[in-house]
Amino acid sequence: NMLRTVTFRILLGLILAMSVLADNAVQSPTQPENSVFSFFQIQESDFDLGFKAFNKGDYELAVFHYTKHLGKYPNDQNAYYNRGLAYNYLKKYQLAIADFTKTIQIDPQYWKAYSSRGYSYLVQQNYEPAIREFTTAIQINPNDSISYQNRGLSYQALGRNNLAEAD
């Protein structure tokens, strides 16, 4: 009887400790709310699965998982951005542009989204919008060497060699 009481108290203490840990865990848009039960689950989120698929070069699968994630977390700018990158690799540039635009609507300071949207325009030979996007990325992050390089390529394609050389 005493052993049963001690065991019960230990288990209760463990559950309480895990509950406190779960309540103090940092919430991210990629993870569901923590609870004692989700604390024990070792299930990867769709965001994580999308990230893994992207890094393996399976861009269709990455798009699938990011889309599923966005169904649950429609304001996750990182998921829109990552899905946009996957669309770029799939050469689905209009879909990529739409995702980068959504990223920017959520976070207007997300300079990588401007740079990536510029790239989507650049590869479609839409040089003027590409230049605008790269310029905005550079204004937000003056250390963004990729945007300087791509803006220079855009200027060069338009025959503005003096501006291309400056970048």
PDB file of C-alpha atoms in Angstrom:
ATOM      1  CA  ASN A   1       0.000   0.000   0.000  1.00  0.00           C
ATOM      2  CA  MET A   2       2.810   2.390   0.917  1.00  0.00           C
ATOM      3  CA  LEU A   3       4.751   1.376  -2.207  1.00  0.00           C
ATOM      4  CA  ARG A   4       1.666   2.092  -4.331  1.00  0.00           C
ATOM      5  CA  THR A   5       1.335   5.564  -2.741  1.00  0.00           C
ATOM      6  CA  VAL A   6       5.020   6.384  -3.357  1.00  0.00           C
ATOM      7  CA  THR A   7       4.802   5.150  -6.976  1.00  0.00           C
ATOM      8  CA  PHE A   8       1.655   7.201  -7.539  1.00  0.00           C
ATOM      9  CA  ARG A   9       3.320  10.346  -6.122  1.00  0.00           C
ATOM     10  CA  ILE A  10       6.402   9.848  -8.302  1.00  0.00           C
ATOM     11  CA  LEU A  11       4.253   9.437 -11.414  1.00  0.00           C
ATOM     12  CA  LEU A  12       2.172  12.453 -10.478  1.00  0.00           C
ATOM     13  CA  GLY A  13       5.362  14.464  -9.954  1.00  0.00           C
ATOM     14  CA  LEU A  14       6.710  13.414 -13.362  1.00  0.00           C
ATOM     15  CA  ILE A  15       3.462  14.347 -15.114  1.00  0.00           C
ATOM     16  CA  LEU A  16       3.411  17.698 -13.312  1.00  0.00           C
ATOM     17  CA  ALA A  17       7.058  18.373 -14.236  1.00  0.00           C
ATOM     18  CA  MET A  18       6.401  17.552 -17.900  1.00  0.00           C
ATOM     19  CA  SER A  19       3.337  19.732 -17.864  1.00  0.00           C
ATOM     20  CA  VAL A  20       5.413  22.659 -16.586  1.00  0.00           C
ATOM     21  CA  LEU A  21       8.055  22.011 -19.260  1.00  0.00           C
ATOM     22  CA  ALA A  22       5.402  21.863 -21.960  1.00  0.00           C
ATOM     23  CA  ASP A  23       3.744  25.078 -20.760  1.00  0.00           C
ATOM     24  CA  ASN A  24       7.079  26.942 -20.832  1.00  0.00           C
ATOM     25  CA  ALA A  25       8.147  25.644 -24.258  1.00  0.00           C
ATOM     26  CA  VAL A  26       8.646  28.247 -26.947  1.00  0.00           C
ATOM     27  CA  GLN A  27       5.751  28.236 -29.391  1.00  0.00           C
ATOM     28  CA  SER A  28       6.511  28.419 -33.063  1.00  0.00           C
ATOM     29  CA  PRO A  29       4.147  28.632 -35.989  1.00  0.00           C
ATOM     30  CA  THR A  30       5.396  25.201 -37.080  1.00  0.00           C
ATOM     31  CA  GLN A  31       4.396  23.332 -33.936  1.00  0.00           C
ATOM     32  CA  PRO A  32       0.974  22.710 -32.421  1.00  0.00           C
ATOM     33  CA  GLU A  33       0.301  23.911 -28.917  1.00  0.00           C
ATOM     34  CA  ASN A  34       2.227  21.872 -26.416  1.00  0.00           C
ATOM     35  CA  SER A  35       0.414  19.733 -23.904  1.00  0.00           C
ATOM     36  CA  VAL A  36       1.377  16.823 -21.723  1.00  0.00           C
ATOM     37  CA  PHE A  37       0.185  14.482 -24.481  1.00  0.00           C
ATOM     38  CA  SER A  38       1.870  16.237 -27.422  1.00  0.00           C
ATOM     39  CA  PHE A  39       5.047  16.379 -25.331  1.00  0.00           C
ATOM     40  CA  PHE A  40       5.297  12.602 -25.671  1.00  0.00           C
ATOM     41  CA  GLN A  41       4.576  12.511 -29.386  1.00  0.00           C
ATOM     42  CA  ILE A  42       7.562  12.341 -31.678  1.00  0.00           C
ATOM     43  CA  GLN A  43       5.797  13.331 -34.847  1.00  0.00           C
ATOM     44  CA  GLU A  44       7.414  15.641 -37.344  1.00  0.00           C
ATOM     45  CA  SER A  45       5.422  18.650 -38.428  1.00  0.00           C
ATOM     46  CA  ASP A  46       4.543  19.253 -42.064  1.00  0.00           C
ATOM     47  CA  PHE A  47       6.903  22.233 -41.976  1.00  0.00           C
ATOM     48  CA  ASP A  48       9.779  19.981 -40.902  1.00  0.00           C
ATOM     49  CA  LEU A  49       8.859  17.360 -43.503  1.00  0.00           C
ATOM     50  CA  GLY A  50       8.759  20.079 -46.169  1.00  0.00           C
ATOM     51  CA  PHE A  51      12.167  21.309 -45.077  1.00  0.00           C
ATOM     52  CA  LYS A  52      13.626  17.800 -45.251  1.00  0.00           C
ATOM     53  CA  ALA A  53      12.082  17.130 -48.667  1.00  0.00           C
ATOM     54  CA  PHE A  54      13.422  20.449 -49.961  1.00  0.00           C
ATOM     55  CA  ASN A  55      16.940  19.666 -48.738  1.00  0.00           C
ATOM     56  CA  LYS A  56      16.762  16.260 -50.459  1.00  0.00           C
ATOM     57  CA  GLY A  57      15.776  17.972 -53.719  1.00  0.00           C
ATOM     58  CA  ASP A  58      12.221  16.601 -53.704  1.00  0.00           C
ATOM     59  CA  TYR A  59      10.558  19.935 -54.405  1.00  0.00           C
ATOM     60  CA  GLU A  60       7.140  18.501 -55.266  1.00  0.00           C
ATOM     61  CA  LEU A  61       7.007  16.773 -51.887  1.00  0.00           C
ATOM     62  CA  ALA A  62       8.245  19.958 -50.200  1.00  0.00           C
ATOM     63  CA  VAL A  63       5.401  21.914 -51.828  1.00  0.00           C
ATOM     64  CA  PHE A  64       2.936  19.263 -50.643  1.00  0.00           C
ATOM     65  CA  HIS A  65       4.074  19.474 -47.015  1.00  0.00           C
ATOM     66  CA  TYR A  66       4.329  23.277 -46.939  1.00  0.00           C
ATOM     67  CA  THR A  67       0.840  23.520 -48.442  1.00  0.00           C
ATOM     68  CA  LYS A  68      -0.485  21.159 -45.783  1.00  0.00           C
ATOM     69  CA  HIS A  69       1.278  23.195 -43.084  1.00  0.00           C
ATOM     70  CA  LEU A  70      -0.171  26.441 -44.430  1.00  0.00           C
ATOM     71  CA  GLY A  71      -3.660  24.935 -44.148  1.00  0.00           C
ATOM     72  CA  LYS A  72      -3.081  24.885 -40.383  1.00  0.00           C
ATOM     73  CA  TYR A  73      -0.902  28.010 -40.082  1.00  0.00           C
ATOM     74  CA  PRO A  74      -1.976  30.427 -42.840  1.00  0.00           C
ATOM     75  CA  ASN A  75       0.200  33.302 -41.589  1.00  0.00           C
ATOM     76  CA  ASP A  76       3.531  31.478 -41.483  1.00  0.00           C
ATOM     77  CA  GLN A  77       5.726  33.629 -43.709  1.00  0.00           C
ATOM     78  CA  ASN A  78       8.581  31.105 -43.515  1.00  0.00           C
ATOM     79  CA  ALA A  79       6.408  28.381 -45.024  1.00  0.00           C
ATOM     80  CA  TYR A  80       5.298  30.678 -47.864  1.00  0.00           C
ATOM     81  CA  TYR A  81       8.894  31.659 -48.481  1.00  0.00           C
ATOM     82  CA  ASN A  82      10.158  28.065 -48.470  1.00  0.00           C
ATOM     83  CA  ARG A  83       7.328  26.909 -50.720  1.00  0.00           C
ATOM     84  CA  GLY A  84       8.155  29.782 -53.067  1.00  0.00           C
ATOM     85  CA  LEU A  85      11.752  28.561 -53.244  1.00  0.00           C
ATOM     86  CA  ALA A  86      10.514  25.055 -54.066  1.00  0.00           C
ATOM     87  CA  TYR A  87       8.308  26.502 -56.830  1.00  0.00           C
ATOM     88  CA  ASN A  88      11.351  28.333 -58.213  1.00  0.00           C
ATOM     89  CA  TYR A  89      13.255  25.046 -58.423  1.00  0.00           C
ATOM     90  CA  LEU A  90      10.247  23.520 -60.179  1.00  0.00           C
ATOM     91  CA  LYS A  91      10.280  26.488 -62.608  1.00  0.00           C
ATOM     92  CA  LYS A  92       6.748  27.415 -61.525  1.00  0.00           C
ATOM     93  CA  TYR A  93       7.677  31.071 -61.327  1.00  0.00           C
ATOM     94  CA  GLN A  94       4.191  32.579 -61.094  1.00  0.00           C
ATOM     95  CA  LEU A  95       3.394  30.380 -58.103  1.00  0.00           C
ATOM     96  CA  ALA A  96       6.748  31.311 -56.571  1.00  0.00           C
ATOM     97  CA  ILE A  97       6.026  35.015 -57.073  1.00  0.00           C
ATOM     98  CA  ALA A  98       2.616  34.582 -55.427  1.00  0.00           C
ATOM     99  CA  ASP A  99       4.217  32.920 -52.377  1.00  0.00           C
ATOM    100  CA  PHE A 100       6.943  35.564 -52.083  1.00  0.00           C
ATOM    101  CA  THR A 101       4.253  38.243 -52.354  1.00  0.00           C
ATOM    102  CA  LYS A 102       2.309  36.597 -49.515  1.00  0.00           C
ATOM    103  CA  THR A 103       5.518  36.420 -47.467  1.00  0.00           C
ATOM    104  CA  ILE A 104       6.030  40.164 -47.956  1.00  0.00           C
ATOM    105  CA  GLN A 105       2.398  40.921 -47.081  1.00  0.00           C
ATOM    106  CA  ILE A 106       2.907  39.159 -43.759  1.00  0.00           C
ATOM    107  CA  ASP A 107       6.394  40.601 -43.136  1.00  0.00           C
ATOM    108  CA  PRO A 108       7.340  43.615 -45.302  1.00  0.00           C
ATOM    109  CA  GLN A 109      10.934  43.481 -43.998  1.00  0.00           C
ATOM    110  CA  TYR A 110      11.552  39.905 -45.214  1.00  0.00           C
ATOM    111  CA  TRP A 111      14.327  40.933 -47.615  1.00  0.00           C
ATOM    112  CA  LYS A 112      14.989  37.399 -48.864  1.00  0.00           C
ATOM    113  CA  ALA A 113      11.458  37.298 -50.273  1.00  0.00           C
ATOM    114  CA  TYR A 114      12.152  40.432 -52.342  1.00  0.00           C
ATOM    115  CA  SER A 115      15.420  38.943 -53.569  1.00  0.00           C
ATOM    116  CA  SER A 116      13.794  35.620 -54.438  1.00  0.00           C
ATOM    117  CA  ARG A 117      10.861  37.313 -56.150  1.00  0.00           C
ATOM    118  CA  GLY A 118      13.426  39.309 -58.124  1.00  0.00           C
ATOM    119  CA  TYR A 119      15.095  36.074 -59.162  1.00  0.00           C
ATOM    120  CA  SER A 120      11.722  34.727 -60.357  1.00  0.00           C
ATOM    121  CA  TYR A 121      11.363  37.801 -62.563  1.00  0.00           C
ATOM    122  CA  LEU A 122      14.981  37.649 -63.714  1.00  0.00           C
ATOM    123  CA  VAL A 123      14.799  34.070 -65.007  1.00  0.00           C
ATOM    124  CA  GLN A 124      11.647  35.019 -66.930  1.00  0.00           C
ATOM    125  CA  GLN A 125      13.576  37.947 -68.456  1.00  0.00           C
ATOM    126  CA  ASN A 126      11.313  40.497 -66.736  1.00  0.00           C
ATOM    127  CA  TYR A 127      14.238  42.733 -65.908  1.00  0.00           C
ATOM    128  CA  GLU A 128      12.539  45.936 -64.724  1.00  0.00           C
ATOM    129  CA  PRO A 129      10.484  44.235 -61.978  1.00  0.00           C
ATOM    130  CA  ALA A 130      13.565  42.176 -61.077  1.00  0.00           C
ATOM    131  CA  ILE A 131      15.594  45.362 -60.595  1.00  0.00           C
ATOM    132  CA  ARG A 132      12.869  46.840 -58.352  1.00  0.00           C
ATOM    133  CA  GLU A 133      12.805  43.682 -56.201  1.00  0.00           C
ATOM    134  CA  PHE A 134      16.587  43.483 -55.861  1.00  0.00           C
ATOM    135  CA  THR A 135      16.754  47.185 -55.031  1.00  0.00           C
ATOM    136  CA  THR A 136      14.179  46.756 -52.250  1.00  0.00           C
ATOM    137  CA  ALA A 137      16.076  43.757 -50.855  1.00  0.00           C
ATOM    138  CA  ILE A 138      19.277  45.832 -50.849  1.00  0.00           C
ATOM    139  CA  GLN A 139      17.527  48.754 -49.127  1.00  0.00           C
ATOM    140  CA  ILE A 140      16.403  46.431 -46.333  1.00  0.00           C
ATOM    141  CA  ASN A 141      19.692  44.524 -46.161  1.00  0.00           C
ATOM    142  CA  PRO A 142      22.635  46.403 -47.698  1.00  0.00           C
ATOM    143  CA  ASN A 143      24.848  43.329 -47.151  1.00  0.00           C
ATOM    144  CA  ASP A 144      22.795  41.182 -49.545  1.00  0.00           C
ATOM    145  CA  SER A 145      25.500  40.442 -52.133  1.00  0.00           C
ATOM    146  CA  ILE A 146      23.260  38.089 -54.140  1.00  0.00           C
ATOM    147  CA  SER A 147      20.778  40.892 -54.831  1.00  0.00           C
ATOM    148  CA  TYR A 148      23.593  43.194 -55.938  1.00  0.00           C
ATOM    149  CA  GLN A 149      24.867  40.497 -58.288  1.00  0.00           C
ATOM    150  CA  ASN A 150      21.415  39.705 -59.711  1.00  0.00           C
ATOM    151  CA  ARG A 151      20.521  43.372 -60.066  1.00  0.00           C
ATOM    152  CA  GLY A 152      23.792  43.814 -61.979  1.00  0.00           C
ATOM    153  CA  LEU A 153      22.837  40.938 -64.288  1.00  0.00           C
ATOM    154  CA  SER A 154      19.434  42.544 -64.843  1.00  0.00           C
ATOM    155  CA  TYR A 155      21.027  45.903 -65.669  1.00  0.00           C
ATOM    156  CA  GLN A 156      23.454  44.177 -68.034  1.00  0.00           C
ATOM    157  CA  ALA A 157      20.596  42.395 -69.836  1.00  0.00           C
ATOM    158  CA  LEU A 158      18.998  45.809 -70.426  1.00  0.00           C
ATOM    159  CA  GLY A 159      22.284  47.231 -71.746  1.00  0.00           C
ATOM    160  CA  ARG A 160      22.816  49.471 -68.714  1.00  0.00           C
ATOM    161  CA  ASN A 161      26.420  48.427 -68.308  1.00  0.00           C
ATOM    162  CA  ASN A 162      27.430  51.418 -66.180  1.00  0.00           C
ATOM    163  CA  LEU A 163      24.826  50.446 -63.563  1.00  0.00           C
ATOM    164  CA  ALA A 164      25.721  46.768 -63.889  1.00  0.00           C
ATOM    165  CA  GLU A 165      29.379  47.530 -63.187  1.00  0.00           C
ATOM    166  CA  ALA A 166      28.430  49.600 -60.140  1.00  0.00           C
ATOM    167  CA  ASP A 167      26.726  46.565 -58.615  1.00  0.00           C
TER     168      ASP A 167
END
